[in-house]
Structure formats: C-alpha cells, structure tokens
mmCIF file of C-alpha atoms in Angstrom:
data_model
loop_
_atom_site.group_PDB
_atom_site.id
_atom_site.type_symbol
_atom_site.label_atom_id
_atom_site.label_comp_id
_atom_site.label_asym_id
_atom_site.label_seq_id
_atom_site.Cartn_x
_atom_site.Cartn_y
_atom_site.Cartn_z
ATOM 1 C CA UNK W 1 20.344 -19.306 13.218
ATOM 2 C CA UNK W 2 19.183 -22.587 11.360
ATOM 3 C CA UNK W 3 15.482 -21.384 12.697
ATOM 4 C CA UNK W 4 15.929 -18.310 11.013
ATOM 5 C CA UNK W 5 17.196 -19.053 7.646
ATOM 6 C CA UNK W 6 14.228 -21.760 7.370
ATOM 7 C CA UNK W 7 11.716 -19.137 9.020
ATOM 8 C CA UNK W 8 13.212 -17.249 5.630
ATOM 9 C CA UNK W 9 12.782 -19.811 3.024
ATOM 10 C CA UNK W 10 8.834 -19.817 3.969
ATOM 11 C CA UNK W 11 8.456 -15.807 4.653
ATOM 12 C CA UNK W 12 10.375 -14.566 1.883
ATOM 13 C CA UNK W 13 7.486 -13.336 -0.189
ATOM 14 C CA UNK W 14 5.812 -11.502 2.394
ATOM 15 C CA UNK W 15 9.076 -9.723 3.217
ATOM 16 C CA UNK W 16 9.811 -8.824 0.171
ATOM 17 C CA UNK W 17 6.188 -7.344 -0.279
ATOM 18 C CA UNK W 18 6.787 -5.493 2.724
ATOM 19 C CA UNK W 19 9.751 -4.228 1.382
ATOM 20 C CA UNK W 20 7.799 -2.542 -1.551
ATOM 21 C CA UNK W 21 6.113 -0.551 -0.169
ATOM 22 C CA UNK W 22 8.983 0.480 2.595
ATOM 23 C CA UNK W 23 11.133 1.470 -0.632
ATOM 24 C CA UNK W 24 8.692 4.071 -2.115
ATOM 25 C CA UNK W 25 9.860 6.971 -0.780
ATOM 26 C CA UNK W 26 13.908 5.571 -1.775
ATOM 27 C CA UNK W 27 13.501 6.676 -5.786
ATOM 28 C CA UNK W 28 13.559 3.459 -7.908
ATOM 29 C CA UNK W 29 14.838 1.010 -5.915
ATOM 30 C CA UNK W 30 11.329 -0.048 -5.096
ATOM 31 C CA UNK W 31 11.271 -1.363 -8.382
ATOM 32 C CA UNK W 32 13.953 -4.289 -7.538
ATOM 33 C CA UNK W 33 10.877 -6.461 -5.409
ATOM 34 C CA UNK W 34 8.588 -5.254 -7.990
ATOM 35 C CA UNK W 35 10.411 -6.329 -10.962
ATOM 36 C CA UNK W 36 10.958 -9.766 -9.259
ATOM 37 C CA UNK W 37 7.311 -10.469 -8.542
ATOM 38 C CA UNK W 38 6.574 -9.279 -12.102
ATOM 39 C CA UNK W 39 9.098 -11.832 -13.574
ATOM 40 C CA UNK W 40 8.000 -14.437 -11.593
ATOM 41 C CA UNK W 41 4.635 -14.525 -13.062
ATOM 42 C CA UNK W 42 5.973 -16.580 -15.966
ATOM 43 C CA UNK W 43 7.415 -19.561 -14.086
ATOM 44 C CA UNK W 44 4.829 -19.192 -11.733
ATOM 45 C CA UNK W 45 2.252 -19.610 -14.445
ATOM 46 C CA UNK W 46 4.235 -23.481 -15.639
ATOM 47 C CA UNK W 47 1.928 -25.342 -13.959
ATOM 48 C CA UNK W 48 -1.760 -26.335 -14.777
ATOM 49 C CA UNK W 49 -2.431 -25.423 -11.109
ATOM 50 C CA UNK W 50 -0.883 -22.188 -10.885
ATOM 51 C CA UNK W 51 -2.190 -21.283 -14.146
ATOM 52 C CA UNK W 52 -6.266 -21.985 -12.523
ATOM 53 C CA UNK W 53 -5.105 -19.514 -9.492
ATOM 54 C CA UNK W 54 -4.228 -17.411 -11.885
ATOM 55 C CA UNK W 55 -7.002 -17.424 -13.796
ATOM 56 C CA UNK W 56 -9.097 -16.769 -10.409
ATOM 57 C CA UNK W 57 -6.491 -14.391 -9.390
ATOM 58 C CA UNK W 58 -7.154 -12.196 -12.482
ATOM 59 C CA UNK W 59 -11.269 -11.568 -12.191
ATOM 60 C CA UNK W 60 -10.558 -9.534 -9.369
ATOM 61 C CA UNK W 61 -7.345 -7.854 -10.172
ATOM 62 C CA UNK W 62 -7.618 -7.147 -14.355
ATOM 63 C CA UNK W 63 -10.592 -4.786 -13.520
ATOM 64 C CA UNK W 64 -8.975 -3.090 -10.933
ATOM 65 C CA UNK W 65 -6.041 -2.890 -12.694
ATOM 66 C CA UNK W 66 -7.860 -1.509 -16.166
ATOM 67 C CA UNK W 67 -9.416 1.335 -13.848
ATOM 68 C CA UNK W 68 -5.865 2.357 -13.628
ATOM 69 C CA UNK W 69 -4.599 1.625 -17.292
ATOM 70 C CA UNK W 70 -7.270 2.546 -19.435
ATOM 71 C CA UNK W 71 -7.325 6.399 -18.593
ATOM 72 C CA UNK W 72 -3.385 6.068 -19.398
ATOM 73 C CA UNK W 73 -4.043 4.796 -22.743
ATOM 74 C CA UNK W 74 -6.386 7.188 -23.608
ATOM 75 C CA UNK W 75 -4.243 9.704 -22.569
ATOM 76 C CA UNK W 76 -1.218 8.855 -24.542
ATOM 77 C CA UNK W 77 -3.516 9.297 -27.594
ATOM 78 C CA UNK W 78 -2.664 13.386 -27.242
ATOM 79 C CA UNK W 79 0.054 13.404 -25.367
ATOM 80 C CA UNK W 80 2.715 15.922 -25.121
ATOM 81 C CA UNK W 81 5.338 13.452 -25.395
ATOM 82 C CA UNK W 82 3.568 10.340 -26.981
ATOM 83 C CA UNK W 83 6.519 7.950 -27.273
ATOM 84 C CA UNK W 84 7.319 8.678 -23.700
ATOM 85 C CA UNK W 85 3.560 8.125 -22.691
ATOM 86 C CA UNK W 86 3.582 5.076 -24.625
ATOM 87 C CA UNK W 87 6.195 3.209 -22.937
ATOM 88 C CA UNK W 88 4.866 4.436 -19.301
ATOM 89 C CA UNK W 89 1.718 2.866 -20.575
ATOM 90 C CA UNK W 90 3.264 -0.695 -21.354
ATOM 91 C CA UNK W 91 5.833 -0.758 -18.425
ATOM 92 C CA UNK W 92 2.294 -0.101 -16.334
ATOM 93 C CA UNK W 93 2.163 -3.723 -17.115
ATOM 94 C CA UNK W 94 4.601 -4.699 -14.323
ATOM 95 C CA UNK W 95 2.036 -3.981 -11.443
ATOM 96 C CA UNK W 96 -0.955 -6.144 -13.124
ATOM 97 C CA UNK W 97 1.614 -9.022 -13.769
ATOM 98 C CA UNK W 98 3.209 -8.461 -10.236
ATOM 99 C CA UNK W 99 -0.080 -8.216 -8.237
ATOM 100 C CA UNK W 100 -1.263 -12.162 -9.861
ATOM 101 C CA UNK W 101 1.836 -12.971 -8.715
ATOM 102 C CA UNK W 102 2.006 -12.250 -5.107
ATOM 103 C CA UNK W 103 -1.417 -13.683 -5.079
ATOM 104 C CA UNK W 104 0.226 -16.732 -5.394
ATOM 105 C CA UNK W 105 3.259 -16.075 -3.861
ATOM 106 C CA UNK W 106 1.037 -14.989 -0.404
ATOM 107 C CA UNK W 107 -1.718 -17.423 -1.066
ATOM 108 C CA UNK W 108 -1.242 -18.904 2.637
ATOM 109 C CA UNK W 109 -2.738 -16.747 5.303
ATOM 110 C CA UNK W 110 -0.306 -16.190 7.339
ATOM 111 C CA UNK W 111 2.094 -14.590 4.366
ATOM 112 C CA UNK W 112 -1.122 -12.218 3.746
ATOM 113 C CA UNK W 113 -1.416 -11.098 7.609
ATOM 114 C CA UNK W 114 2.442 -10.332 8.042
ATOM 115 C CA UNK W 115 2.407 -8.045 5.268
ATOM 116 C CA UNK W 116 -0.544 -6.386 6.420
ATOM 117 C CA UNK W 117 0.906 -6.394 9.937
ATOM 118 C CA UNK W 118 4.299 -5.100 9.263
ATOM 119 C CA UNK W 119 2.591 -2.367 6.137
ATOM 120 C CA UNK W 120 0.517 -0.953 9.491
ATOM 121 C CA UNK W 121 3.524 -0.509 11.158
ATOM 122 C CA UNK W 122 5.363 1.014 8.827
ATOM 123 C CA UNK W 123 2.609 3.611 7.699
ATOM 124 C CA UNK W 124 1.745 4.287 11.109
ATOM 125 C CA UNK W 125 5.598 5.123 11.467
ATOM 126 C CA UNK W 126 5.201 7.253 7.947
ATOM 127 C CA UNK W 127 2.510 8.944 9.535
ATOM 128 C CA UNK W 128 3.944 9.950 13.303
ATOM 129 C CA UNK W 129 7.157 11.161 10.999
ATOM 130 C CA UNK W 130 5.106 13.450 9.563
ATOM 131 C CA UNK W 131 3.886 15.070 12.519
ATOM 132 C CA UNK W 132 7.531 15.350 14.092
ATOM 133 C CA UNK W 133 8.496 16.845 11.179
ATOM 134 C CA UNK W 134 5.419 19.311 11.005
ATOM 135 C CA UNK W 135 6.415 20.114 14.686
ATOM 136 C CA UNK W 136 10.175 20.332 14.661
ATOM 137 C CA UNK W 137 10.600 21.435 11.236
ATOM 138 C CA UNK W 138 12.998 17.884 10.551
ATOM 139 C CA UNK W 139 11.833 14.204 10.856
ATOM 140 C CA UNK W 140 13.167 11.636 12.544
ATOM 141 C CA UNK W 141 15.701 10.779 10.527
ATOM 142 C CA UNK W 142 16.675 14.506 10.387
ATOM 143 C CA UNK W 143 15.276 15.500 6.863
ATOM 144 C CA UNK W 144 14.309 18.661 6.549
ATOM 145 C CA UNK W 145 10.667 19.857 5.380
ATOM 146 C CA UNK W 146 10.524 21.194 1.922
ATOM 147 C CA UNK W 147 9.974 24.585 1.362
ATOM 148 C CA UNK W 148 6.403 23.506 -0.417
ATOM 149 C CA UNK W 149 5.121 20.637 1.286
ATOM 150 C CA UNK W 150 5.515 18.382 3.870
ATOM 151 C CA UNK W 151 8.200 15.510 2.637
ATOM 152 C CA UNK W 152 8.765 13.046 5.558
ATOM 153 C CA UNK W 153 11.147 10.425 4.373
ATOM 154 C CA UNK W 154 10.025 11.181 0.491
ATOM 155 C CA UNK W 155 12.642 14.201 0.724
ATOM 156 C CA UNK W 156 12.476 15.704 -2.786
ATOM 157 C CA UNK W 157 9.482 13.460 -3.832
ATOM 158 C CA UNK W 158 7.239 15.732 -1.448
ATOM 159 C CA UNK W 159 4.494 15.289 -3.197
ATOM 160 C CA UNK W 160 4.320 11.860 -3.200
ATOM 161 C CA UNK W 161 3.905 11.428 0.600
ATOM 162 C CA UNK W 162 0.241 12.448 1.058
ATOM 163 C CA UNK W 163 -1.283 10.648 -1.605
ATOM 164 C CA UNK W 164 0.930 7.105 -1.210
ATOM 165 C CA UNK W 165 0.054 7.386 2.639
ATOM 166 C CA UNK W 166 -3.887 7.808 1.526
ATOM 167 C CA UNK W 167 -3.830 4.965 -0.990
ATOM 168 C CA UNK W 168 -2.039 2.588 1.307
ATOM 169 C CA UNK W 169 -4.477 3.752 4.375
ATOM 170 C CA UNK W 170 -6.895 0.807 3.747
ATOM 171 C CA UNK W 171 -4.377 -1.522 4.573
ATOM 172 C CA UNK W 172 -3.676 0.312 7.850
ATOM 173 C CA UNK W 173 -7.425 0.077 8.908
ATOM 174 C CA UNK W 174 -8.019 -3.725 7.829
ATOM 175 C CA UNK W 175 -5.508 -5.039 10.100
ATOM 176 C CA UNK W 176 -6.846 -2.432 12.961
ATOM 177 C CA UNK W 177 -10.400 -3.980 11.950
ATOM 178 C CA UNK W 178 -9.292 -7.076 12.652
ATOM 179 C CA UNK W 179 -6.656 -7.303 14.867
ATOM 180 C CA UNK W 180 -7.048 -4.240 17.275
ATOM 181 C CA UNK W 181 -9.737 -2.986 18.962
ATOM 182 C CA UNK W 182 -12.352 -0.401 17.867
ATOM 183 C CA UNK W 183 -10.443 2.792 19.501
ATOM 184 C CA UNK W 184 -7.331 1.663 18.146
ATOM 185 C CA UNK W 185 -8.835 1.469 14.486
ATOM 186 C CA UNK W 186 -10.366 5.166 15.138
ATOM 187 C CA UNK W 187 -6.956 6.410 17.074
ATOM 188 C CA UNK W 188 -5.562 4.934 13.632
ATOM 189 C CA UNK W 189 -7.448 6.483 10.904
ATOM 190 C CA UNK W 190 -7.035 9.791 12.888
ATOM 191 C CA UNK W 191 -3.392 9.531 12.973
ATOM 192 C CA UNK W 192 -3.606 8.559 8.975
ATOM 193 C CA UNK W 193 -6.373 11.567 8.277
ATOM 194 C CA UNK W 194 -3.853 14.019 9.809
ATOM 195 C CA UNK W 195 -1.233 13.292 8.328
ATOM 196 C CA UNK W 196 -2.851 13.199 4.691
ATOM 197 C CA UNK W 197 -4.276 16.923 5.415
ATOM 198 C CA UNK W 198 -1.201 18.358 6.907
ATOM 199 C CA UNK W 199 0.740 16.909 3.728
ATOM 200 C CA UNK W 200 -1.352 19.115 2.150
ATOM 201 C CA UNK W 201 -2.014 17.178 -1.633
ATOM 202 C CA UNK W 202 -5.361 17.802 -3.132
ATOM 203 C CA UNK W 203 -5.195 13.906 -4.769
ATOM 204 C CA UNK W 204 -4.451 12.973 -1.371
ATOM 205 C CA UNK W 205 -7.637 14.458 0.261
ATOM 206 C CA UNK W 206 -9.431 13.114 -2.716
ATOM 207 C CA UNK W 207 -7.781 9.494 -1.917
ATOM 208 C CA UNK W 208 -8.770 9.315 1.553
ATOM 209 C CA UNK W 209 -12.286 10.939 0.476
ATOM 210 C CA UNK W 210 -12.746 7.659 -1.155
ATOM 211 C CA UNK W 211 -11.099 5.553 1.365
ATOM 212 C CA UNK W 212 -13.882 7.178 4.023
ATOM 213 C CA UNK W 213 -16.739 6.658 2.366
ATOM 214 C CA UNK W 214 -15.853 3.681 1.679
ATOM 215 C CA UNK W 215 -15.142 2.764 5.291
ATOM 216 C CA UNK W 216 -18.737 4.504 6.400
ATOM 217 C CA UNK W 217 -20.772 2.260 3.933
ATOM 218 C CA UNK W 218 -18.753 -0.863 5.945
ATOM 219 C CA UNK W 219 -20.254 0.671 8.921
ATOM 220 C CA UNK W 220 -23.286 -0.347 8.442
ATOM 221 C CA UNK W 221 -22.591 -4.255 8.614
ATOM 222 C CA UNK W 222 -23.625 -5.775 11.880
ATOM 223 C CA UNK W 223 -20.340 -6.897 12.603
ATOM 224 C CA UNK W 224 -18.830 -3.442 12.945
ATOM 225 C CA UNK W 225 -21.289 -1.949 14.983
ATOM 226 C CA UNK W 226 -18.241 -1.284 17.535
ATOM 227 C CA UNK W 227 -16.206 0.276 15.116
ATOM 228 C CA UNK W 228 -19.121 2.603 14.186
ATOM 229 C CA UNK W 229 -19.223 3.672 17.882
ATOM 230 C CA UNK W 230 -15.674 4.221 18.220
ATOM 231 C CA UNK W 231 -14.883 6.484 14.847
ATOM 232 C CA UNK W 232 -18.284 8.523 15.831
ATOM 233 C CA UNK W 233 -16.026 9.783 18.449
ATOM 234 C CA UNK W 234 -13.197 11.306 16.150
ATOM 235 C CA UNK W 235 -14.452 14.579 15.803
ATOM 236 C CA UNK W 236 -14.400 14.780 19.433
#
C-alpha cells in the first residue's frame, strides 16, 4: 500500500491526463482535470526555471493553439449569438494554458509514455466498442445506438465520437510506432479507420484525412521502412 500511494505522488499528472481524455464522452466532468492543469499554470510559472520551460513550452504550442483560436475569433465577429461566442472564445483559453502546463507537469519521460500507453488503450477500447455496438445494436456497457449515428459510450453526444476518436488517433499510432511492431501499428490504424467511417461524421473523415497523410509523408523516413511495408497491406 505504502508503494502505491508513493507510486501516486510521482504519477499523478499522467493519470490525471489520462483521465481527460477518458472523461470526454461523460458531459463536463472532463473539465475537472482540465481546469486543474489550467490553474496550475500560475504557480507553476513562480519560478525563474519553470517560467524558461515555459517559455520553450509555448513556441510549439501558441501556434498550434492560434490555428484553433483565431478562426473562433473571427467568427464571433458575426455571430448569431455574439456574447455567447465571445465567452466560448476566452474560456478557449483553458486548453492553451492547460497544455504549457502538462508540459511541465509530464516533462519526465516516463509521465509522457504512460499517458500515451494507457490513451492507446483506452481508444483502442473506444474503438472495438464501436464495432460491438455496430454489430449488436448496444455496446458494451449496454448503450444503445442512436437512431442517427453511431454513439458508443458518447450516448447523446453521438456526434462527438467519430471526430474525438480521429483527433486523438495520432496518439494511438505513436505509441504503436514505437512500442509495437509494424502489423500491430497497421492492425491499429485499421481498427481506428473503421471505426471513424462507421461513426459516420464528415469532420471525422476529414480528421483522419489529415491524420493519413500525415502518417504517409512519415513513411518515407528510413526508419519506418517496416511500417511502410506493413500498412501497404491494409487494403488487403
């Protein structure tokens, strides 16, 4: 017991990155391990140290982030409901300051490879619920498949499920690139592309669009040249 509590004290961050993204389809409470990386940010950023990661931390992130941000700030300029786009706009805030800091928070490698580890898990598990469900016409958890769309454990959110599963996909098929071997990573992405389709979300397809090309151009490093082999033998 003693091992685990201190195992705890050094792994929380991971976890509770982990438990992020196992919250999505679960409304708002997602936002409870969000909020607290957000928040943390500021005593994070006390030191003179922490404030240099940051710093780092931030040429990557802000212009990721602003690929996100700016096309919802030009869009609050005619929308609909502008004080209601306004404030989505500002609370969109959260994920830049929570993403610097679980950069620090999962600086050590081993936090970083645990969430990817246990985030392949649980989308591969996302992704084999969908298929029961397709099958069976319930998941395993015994939610039924809306009317619409395939819904896995995102119940009413249906339309959430193809699109999250496609933008979380690269993580998926890093730690098969790394940590698998080649027919695992193509068994993988299979198993991920299937599920996207079936879902049957246009942003979804467009997601994993992205998320394949992407993954084609990496084919051409030397290093993969067994992955190329391997997901040249999906079609088949």
């Amino acid at each position: 017991m003693n091992l685990f509590y201190r195992r705890m004290q050094s792994d929380w961050a991971s976890w509770l990155a982990v438990a992020f993204i196992a919250l999505l389809p679960f409304g708002r409470w997602s936002e409870l391990p969000l909020s607290f990386f957000a928040l943390s940010l500021a005593w994070l950023a006390r030191t003179p140290e922490n404030r240099a990661l940051i710093r780092q931390s931030a040429r990557f992130l802000l212009p990721l982030f602003l690929c996100f941000w700016i096309p919802m700030m030009v869009s609050w300029i005619d929308s609909y409901d502008p004080a209601k786009s306004g404030v989505q706009s500002l609370a969109a805030l959260r994920f830049l300051a929570a993403a610097l800091a679980m950069s620090l928070w999962l600086q050590p490698p081993s936090a970083r490879e645990r969430v990817l580890r246990w985030t392949a898990y649980l989308l591969l598990f996302w992704a084999v619920d969908g298929f029961i469900q397709l099958f069976f016409g319930r998941d395993l958890f015994g939610v039924a498949m809306h009317p619409d769309r395939l819904n896995a454990l995102f119940v009413k959110k249906y339309q959430f499920f193809g699109p999250t599963l496609a933008m979380l996909s690269p993580l998926v098929l890093e730690y098969a690139r790394r940590e698998w071997r080649p027919w695992a990573w193509a068994l993988s992405f299979a198993l991920l592309l299937g599920a996207v389709l079936i879902a049957g979300m246009r942003a979804g397809w467009l997601t994993m669009l992205i998320v394949l090309v992407t993954y084609m151009a990496l084919m051409l490093r030397r290093e993969n040249r067994e992955l190329k082999r391997s997901i040249l033998t999906i079609p088949a």
